[in-house]
């Protein structure tokens, strides 16, 4: 196992742990912002996982890079949606 694949595995694990962390808070609070962050981190974990499994030489030139774009769009839309909602009294 090469050091690069170990680092990639650690990155995937970090994204997965972050997704589980936000999923736990979503279950506790029911806030959609936490669910959006969990989905975004799951997509971010899927990007290096798929490029590693399919042995894509350059991640930034693969169609899997669009998953990362989708993850950031989910985060942006969730934050905008959260800030536009009226606070509960």
Short mmCIF file of N, CA, C and O in Angstrom, two decimals:
data_model
loop_
_atom_site.label_atom_id
_atom_site.label_comp_id
_atom_site.label_asym_id
_atom_site.label_seq_id
_atom_site.Cartn_x
_atom_site.Cartn_y
_atom_site.Cartn_z
N UNK A 1 0.85 -1.17 0.00
CA UNK A 1 0.00 0.00 0.00
C UNK A 1 0.89 1.23 0.00
O UNK A 1 1.78 1.38 0.83
N UNK A 2 0.62 2.12 -0.94
CA UNK A 2 1.45 3.31 -1.07
C UNK A 2 1.01 4.38 -0.07
O UNK A 2 -0.14 4.39 0.38
N UNK A 3 1.91 5.28 0.27
CA UNK A 3 1.53 6.38 1.17
C UNK A 3 0.42 7.25 0.62
O UNK A 3 -0.42 7.76 1.36
N UNK A 4 0.37 7.41 -0.71
CA UNK A 4 -0.68 8.23 -1.31
C UNK A 4 -2.05 7.60 -1.10
O UNK A 4 -3.03 8.30 -0.83
N UNK A 5 -2.13 6.28 -1.22
CA UNK A 5 -3.43 5.63 -1.02
C UNK A 5 -3.84 5.65 0.45
O UNK A 5 -5.03 5.70 0.76
N UNK A 6 -2.85 5.64 1.34
CA UNK A 6 -3.18 5.76 2.76
C UNK A 6 -3.72 7.15 3.08
O UNK A 6 -4.67 7.28 3.86
N UNK A 7 -3.14 8.17 2.49
CA UNK A 7 -3.62 9.53 2.70
C UNK A 7 -5.01 9.70 2.11
O UNK A 7 -5.88 10.32 2.72
N UNK A 8 -5.24 9.12 0.93
CA UNK A 8 -6.56 9.18 0.32
C UNK A 8 -7.59 8.49 1.20
O UNK A 8 -8.70 8.99 1.39
N UNK A 9 -7.22 7.37 1.77
CA UNK A 9 -8.12 6.67 2.69
C UNK A 9 -8.43 7.50 3.93
O UNK A 9 -9.57 7.52 4.41
N UNK A 10 -7.43 8.19 4.43
CA UNK A 10 -7.65 9.05 5.60
C UNK A 10 -8.57 10.22 5.26
O UNK A 10 -9.42 10.62 6.06
N UNK A 11 -8.44 10.76 4.06
CA UNK A 11 -9.31 11.85 3.62
C UNK A 11 -10.74 11.37 3.50
O UNK A 11 -11.68 12.04 3.96
N UNK A 12 -10.93 10.20 2.90
CA UNK A 12 -12.27 9.63 2.77
C UNK A 12 -12.87 9.38 4.15
O UNK A 12 -14.04 9.69 4.39
N UNK A 13 -12.07 8.85 5.05
CA UNK A 13 -12.56 8.60 6.41
C UNK A 13 -12.95 9.91 7.11
O UNK A 13 -13.97 9.97 7.79
N UNK A 14 -12.15 10.95 6.91
CA UNK A 14 -12.48 12.23 7.52
C UNK A 14 -13.79 12.79 7.01
O UNK A 14 -14.61 13.29 7.79
N UNK A 15 -14.01 12.70 5.71
CA UNK A 15 -15.29 13.15 5.15
C UNK A 15 -16.44 12.32 5.69
O UNK A 15 -17.51 12.85 6.01
N UNK A 16 -16.24 11.01 5.79
CA UNK A 16 -17.31 10.13 6.29
C UNK A 16 -17.63 10.42 7.76
O UNK A 16 -18.80 10.43 8.16
N UNK A 17 -16.61 10.66 8.56
CA UNK A 17 -16.83 11.00 9.97
C UNK A 17 -17.58 12.32 10.08
O UNK A 17 -18.51 12.46 10.89
N UNK A 18 -17.22 13.30 9.26
CA UNK A 18 -17.93 14.58 9.28
C UNK A 18 -19.39 14.40 8.87
O UNK A 18 -20.28 14.99 9.47
N UNK A 19 -19.64 13.55 7.87
CA UNK A 19 -21.02 13.28 7.44
C UNK A 19 -21.82 12.63 8.57
O UNK A 19 -22.97 13.02 8.82
N UNK A 20 -21.22 11.67 9.25
CA UNK A 20 -21.92 11.03 10.37
C UNK A 20 -22.15 12.01 11.52
O UNK A 20 -23.18 11.95 12.20
N UNK A 21 -21.20 12.90 11.75
CA UNK A 21 -21.33 13.91 12.79
C UNK A 21 -22.55 14.80 12.52
O UNK A 21 -23.38 15.03 13.40
N UNK A 22 -22.67 15.29 11.28
CA UNK A 22 -23.80 16.15 10.93
C UNK A 22 -25.11 15.37 10.90
O UNK A 22 -26.16 15.91 11.23
N UNK A 23 -25.04 14.11 10.50
CA UNK A 23 -26.25 13.28 10.50
C UNK A 23 -26.77 13.08 11.92
O UNK A 23 -27.99 13.09 12.16
N UNK A 24 -25.85 12.94 12.87
CA UNK A 24 -26.25 12.80 14.27
C UNK A 24 -26.98 14.05 14.76
O UNK A 24 -28.03 13.96 15.41
N UNK A 25 -26.46 15.22 14.41
CA UNK A 25 -27.11 16.45 14.82
C UNK A 25 -28.43 16.67 14.11
O UNK A 25 -29.36 17.24 14.67
N UNK A 26 -28.53 16.22 12.85
CA UNK A 26 -29.80 16.32 12.15
C UNK A 26 -30.87 15.46 12.83
O UNK A 26 -32.00 15.90 13.01
N UNK A 27 -30.51 14.26 13.22
CA UNK A 27 -31.46 13.38 13.90
C UNK A 27 -31.88 13.97 15.24
O UNK A 27 -33.01 13.82 15.67
N UNK A 28 -30.97 14.66 15.90
CA UNK A 28 -31.26 15.24 17.20
C UNK A 28 -32.12 16.50 17.09
O UNK A 28 -33.02 16.71 17.90
N UNK A 29 -31.85 17.34 16.09
CA UNK A 29 -32.53 18.63 15.99
C UNK A 29 -33.59 18.70 14.89
O UNK A 29 -34.50 19.50 14.98
N UNK A 30 -33.46 17.90 13.86
CA UNK A 30 -34.37 17.96 12.73
C UNK A 30 -34.10 19.14 11.80
O UNK A 30 -34.88 19.41 10.89
N UNK A 31 -32.98 19.83 11.98
CA UNK A 31 -32.63 20.98 11.16
C UNK A 31 -32.10 20.51 9.80
O UNK A 31 -31.16 19.70 9.73
N UNK A 32 -32.68 21.03 8.73
CA UNK A 32 -32.28 20.61 7.39
C UNK A 32 -30.86 21.02 7.03
O UNK A 32 -30.24 20.42 6.16
N UNK A 33 -30.33 22.03 7.69
CA UNK A 33 -28.97 22.45 7.41
C UNK A 33 -27.98 21.32 7.72
O UNK A 33 -27.05 21.07 6.95
N UNK A 34 -28.20 20.63 8.83
CA UNK A 34 -27.32 19.51 9.18
C UNK A 34 -27.44 18.37 8.18
O UNK A 34 -26.44 17.72 7.84
N UNK A 35 -28.65 18.13 7.68
CA UNK A 35 -28.84 17.09 6.67
C UNK A 35 -28.12 17.46 5.38
O UNK A 35 -27.51 16.60 4.73
N UNK A 36 -28.17 18.72 5.01
CA UNK A 36 -27.47 19.17 3.81
C UNK A 36 -25.96 19.01 3.95
O UNK A 36 -25.29 18.56 3.02
N UNK A 37 -25.43 19.35 5.12
CA UNK A 37 -24.00 19.17 5.34
C UNK A 37 -23.62 17.69 5.32
O UNK A 37 -22.57 17.33 4.79
N UNK A 38 -24.46 16.83 5.86
CA UNK A 38 -24.19 15.39 5.83
C UNK A 38 -24.17 14.88 4.38
O UNK A 38 -23.29 14.11 4.00
N UNK A 39 -25.12 15.33 3.58
CA UNK A 39 -25.15 14.92 2.17
C UNK A 39 -23.94 15.44 1.42
O UNK A 39 -23.33 14.71 0.61
N UNK A 40 -23.55 16.68 1.69
CA UNK A 40 -22.40 17.27 1.01
C UNK A 40 -21.11 16.52 1.36
O UNK A 40 -20.30 16.22 0.47
N UNK A 41 -20.92 16.20 2.63
CA UNK A 41 -19.70 15.48 3.00
C UNK A 41 -19.71 14.04 2.48
O UNK A 41 -18.65 13.48 2.20
N UNK A 42 -20.88 13.46 2.33
CA UNK A 42 -20.96 12.13 1.71
C UNK A 42 -20.52 12.20 0.26
O UNK A 42 -19.78 11.32 -0.22
N UNK A 43 -20.98 13.21 -0.46
CA UNK A 43 -20.54 13.39 -1.85
C UNK A 43 -19.05 13.67 -1.93
O UNK A 43 -18.37 13.19 -2.85
N UNK A 44 -18.54 14.44 -0.98
CA UNK A 44 -17.11 14.73 -1.01
C UNK A 44 -16.28 13.49 -0.70
O UNK A 44 -15.16 13.34 -1.20
N UNK A 45 -16.82 12.57 0.10
CA UNK A 45 -16.13 11.30 0.35
C UNK A 45 -16.20 10.40 -0.87
O UNK A 45 -15.28 9.61 -1.13
N UNK A 46 -17.29 10.50 -1.63
CA UNK A 46 -17.46 9.64 -2.80
C UNK A 46 -16.48 10.00 -3.92
O UNK A 46 -16.07 9.12 -4.69
N UNK A 47 -16.09 11.25 -4.01
CA UNK A 47 -15.19 11.68 -5.09
C UNK A 47 -13.85 10.96 -5.07
O UNK A 47 -13.49 10.30 -6.05
N UNK A 48 -13.07 11.02 -3.98
CA UNK A 48 -11.80 10.28 -4.01
C UNK A 48 -11.99 8.77 -3.98
O UNK A 48 -11.15 8.03 -4.49
N UNK A 49 -13.10 8.32 -3.39
CA UNK A 49 -13.36 6.88 -3.38
C UNK A 49 -13.54 6.35 -4.79
O UNK A 49 -12.92 5.34 -5.18
N UNK A 50 -14.37 7.02 -5.58
CA UNK A 50 -14.61 6.56 -6.95
C UNK A 50 -13.38 6.72 -7.84
O UNK A 50 -13.09 5.84 -8.65
N UNK A 51 -12.67 7.83 -7.69
CA UNK A 51 -11.48 8.01 -8.51
C UNK A 51 -10.39 7.00 -8.14
O UNK A 51 -9.64 6.57 -9.01
N UNK A 52 -10.33 6.61 -6.87
CA UNK A 52 -9.36 5.60 -6.47
C UNK A 52 -9.74 4.21 -6.92
O UNK A 52 -8.89 3.44 -7.40
N UNK A 53 -11.01 3.88 -6.79
CA UNK A 53 -11.46 2.54 -7.20
C UNK A 53 -11.38 2.35 -8.71
O UNK A 53 -11.05 1.26 -9.19
N UNK A 54 -11.69 3.38 -9.45
CA UNK A 54 -11.66 3.29 -10.91
C UNK A 54 -10.32 3.73 -11.50
O UNK A 54 -10.18 3.77 -12.72
N UNK A 55 -9.38 4.04 -10.65
CA UNK A 55 -8.01 4.40 -11.02
C UNK A 55 -7.97 5.52 -12.05
O UNK A 55 -7.33 5.43 -13.09
N UNK A 56 -8.67 6.59 -11.75
CA UNK A 56 -8.65 7.79 -12.60
C UNK A 56 -7.36 8.54 -12.30
O UNK A 56 -7.09 8.87 -11.14
N UNK A 57 -6.55 8.81 -13.31
CA UNK A 57 -5.25 9.43 -13.04
C UNK A 57 -5.32 10.86 -12.53
O UNK A 57 -4.53 11.26 -11.69
N UNK A 58 -6.26 11.66 -13.04
CA UNK A 58 -6.36 13.07 -12.63
C UNK A 58 -7.81 13.35 -12.24
O UNK A 58 -8.68 13.46 -13.09
N UNK A 59 -8.01 13.50 -10.94
CA UNK A 59 -9.37 13.70 -10.41
C UNK A 59 -10.02 14.95 -10.97
O UNK A 59 -11.21 14.95 -11.30
N UNK A 60 -9.26 16.01 -11.12
CA UNK A 60 -9.85 17.28 -11.55
C UNK A 60 -10.30 17.26 -13.01
O UNK A 60 -11.04 18.14 -13.45
N UNK A 61 -9.89 16.26 -13.78
CA UNK A 61 -10.33 16.14 -15.16
C UNK A 61 -11.36 15.04 -15.36
O UNK A 61 -11.73 14.74 -16.49
N UNK A 62 -11.82 14.44 -14.29
CA UNK A 62 -12.80 13.37 -14.39
C UNK A 62 -14.21 13.91 -14.16
O UNK A 62 -14.38 14.97 -13.55
N UNK A 63 -15.22 13.19 -14.61
CA UNK A 63 -16.60 13.63 -14.34
C UNK A 63 -16.96 13.53 -12.86
O UNK A 63 -17.92 14.15 -12.42
N UNK A 64 -16.19 12.79 -12.09
CA UNK A 64 -16.46 12.67 -10.66
C UNK A 64 -16.20 13.97 -9.92
O UNK A 64 -16.68 14.17 -8.81
N UNK A 65 -15.46 14.87 -10.56
CA UNK A 65 -15.20 16.16 -9.94
C UNK A 65 -16.48 16.98 -9.81
O UNK A 65 -16.59 17.86 -8.97
N UNK A 66 -17.47 16.66 -10.64
CA UNK A 66 -18.77 17.33 -10.55
C UNK A 66 -19.48 17.00 -9.24
O UNK A 66 -20.31 17.77 -8.77
N UNK A 67 -19.15 15.86 -8.63
CA UNK A 67 -19.71 15.53 -7.32
C UNK A 67 -19.27 16.55 -6.27
O UNK A 67 -20.05 16.94 -5.41
N UNK A 68 -18.04 16.98 -6.38
CA UNK A 68 -17.52 17.99 -5.45
C UNK A 68 -18.24 19.33 -5.67
O UNK A 68 -18.61 20.02 -4.73
N UNK A 69 -18.47 19.67 -6.94
CA UNK A 69 -19.22 20.88 -7.25
C UNK A 69 -20.64 20.80 -6.69
O UNK A 69 -21.13 21.75 -6.09
N UNK A 70 -21.28 19.65 -6.85
CA UNK A 70 -22.62 19.47 -6.31
C UNK A 70 -22.63 19.59 -4.78
O UNK A 70 -23.54 20.18 -4.21
N UNK A 71 -21.60 19.08 -4.13
CA UNK A 71 -21.51 19.17 -2.67
C UNK A 71 -21.44 20.63 -2.23
O UNK A 71 -22.13 21.03 -1.29
N UNK A 72 -20.64 21.42 -2.90
CA UNK A 72 -20.53 22.83 -2.54
C UNK A 72 -21.82 23.59 -2.85
O UNK A 72 -22.20 24.49 -2.11
N UNK A 73 -22.49 23.23 -3.93
CA UNK A 73 -23.77 23.85 -4.23
C UNK A 73 -24.81 23.53 -3.16
O UNK A 73 -25.60 24.39 -2.78
N UNK A 74 -24.80 22.31 -2.67
CA UNK A 74 -25.73 21.93 -1.60
C UNK A 74 -25.47 22.76 -0.35
O UNK A 74 -26.39 23.26 0.29
N UNK A 75 -24.19 22.94 0.00
CA UNK A 75 -23.85 23.74 1.17
C UNK A 75 -24.29 25.19 0.98
O UNK A 75 -24.89 25.79 1.88
N UNK A 76 -24.01 25.75 -0.18
CA UNK A 76 -24.37 27.16 -0.43
C UNK A 76 -25.88 27.34 -0.36
O UNK A 76 -26.38 28.26 0.29
N UNK A 77 -26.63 26.45 -1.01
CA UNK A 77 -28.09 26.57 -0.99
C UNK A 77 -28.66 26.36 0.40
O UNK A 77 -29.63 27.02 0.79
N UNK A 78 -28.07 25.46 1.17
CA UNK A 78 -28.56 25.21 2.53
C UNK A 78 -28.32 26.43 3.43
O UNK A 78 -29.19 26.79 4.23
N UNK A 79 -27.17 27.05 3.29
CA UNK A 79 -26.87 28.23 4.11
C UNK A 79 -27.79 29.39 3.70
O UNK A 79 -28.32 30.10 4.57
N UNK A 80 -28.00 29.57 2.41
CA UNK A 80 -28.91 30.63 1.96
C UNK A 80 -30.32 30.35 2.45
O UNK A 80 -31.01 31.25 2.94
N UNK A 81 -30.77 29.10 2.34
CA UNK A 81 -32.10 28.74 2.81
C UNK A 81 -32.26 28.94 4.30
O UNK A 81 -33.31 29.40 4.78
N UNK A 82 -31.23 28.63 5.06
CA UNK A 82 -31.27 28.81 6.51
C UNK A 82 -31.33 30.29 6.88
O UNK A 82 -32.05 30.67 7.80
N UNK A 83 -30.60 31.12 6.17
CA UNK A 83 -30.58 32.53 6.50
C UNK A 83 -31.85 33.26 6.05
O UNK A 83 -32.18 34.30 6.60
N UNK A 84 -32.56 32.72 5.07
CA UNK A 84 -33.77 33.37 4.59
C UNK A 84 -35.01 32.97 5.37
O UNK A 84 -36.02 33.66 5.32
N UNK A 85 -34.94 31.84 6.08
CA UNK A 85 -36.10 31.41 6.88
C UNK A 85 -36.29 32.33 8.06
O UNK A 85 -35.34 32.77 8.69
N UNK A 86 -37.54 32.56 8.36
CA UNK A 86 -37.85 33.41 9.53
C UNK A 86 -37.55 32.64 10.81
O UNK A 86 -37.83 31.45 10.91
N UNK A 87 -36.95 33.30 11.79
CA UNK A 87 -36.66 32.61 13.05
C UNK A 87 -37.96 32.24 13.77
O UNK A 87 -38.94 32.99 13.73
N UNK A 88 -37.94 31.09 14.39
CA UNK A 88 -39.10 30.63 15.15
C UNK A 88 -39.18 31.38 16.47
O UNK A 88 -38.20 31.53 17.17
N UNK A 89 -40.37 31.82 16.79
CA UNK A 89 -40.56 32.58 18.04
C UNK A 89 -40.79 31.66 19.21
O UNK A 89 -41.20 30.57 19.14
#
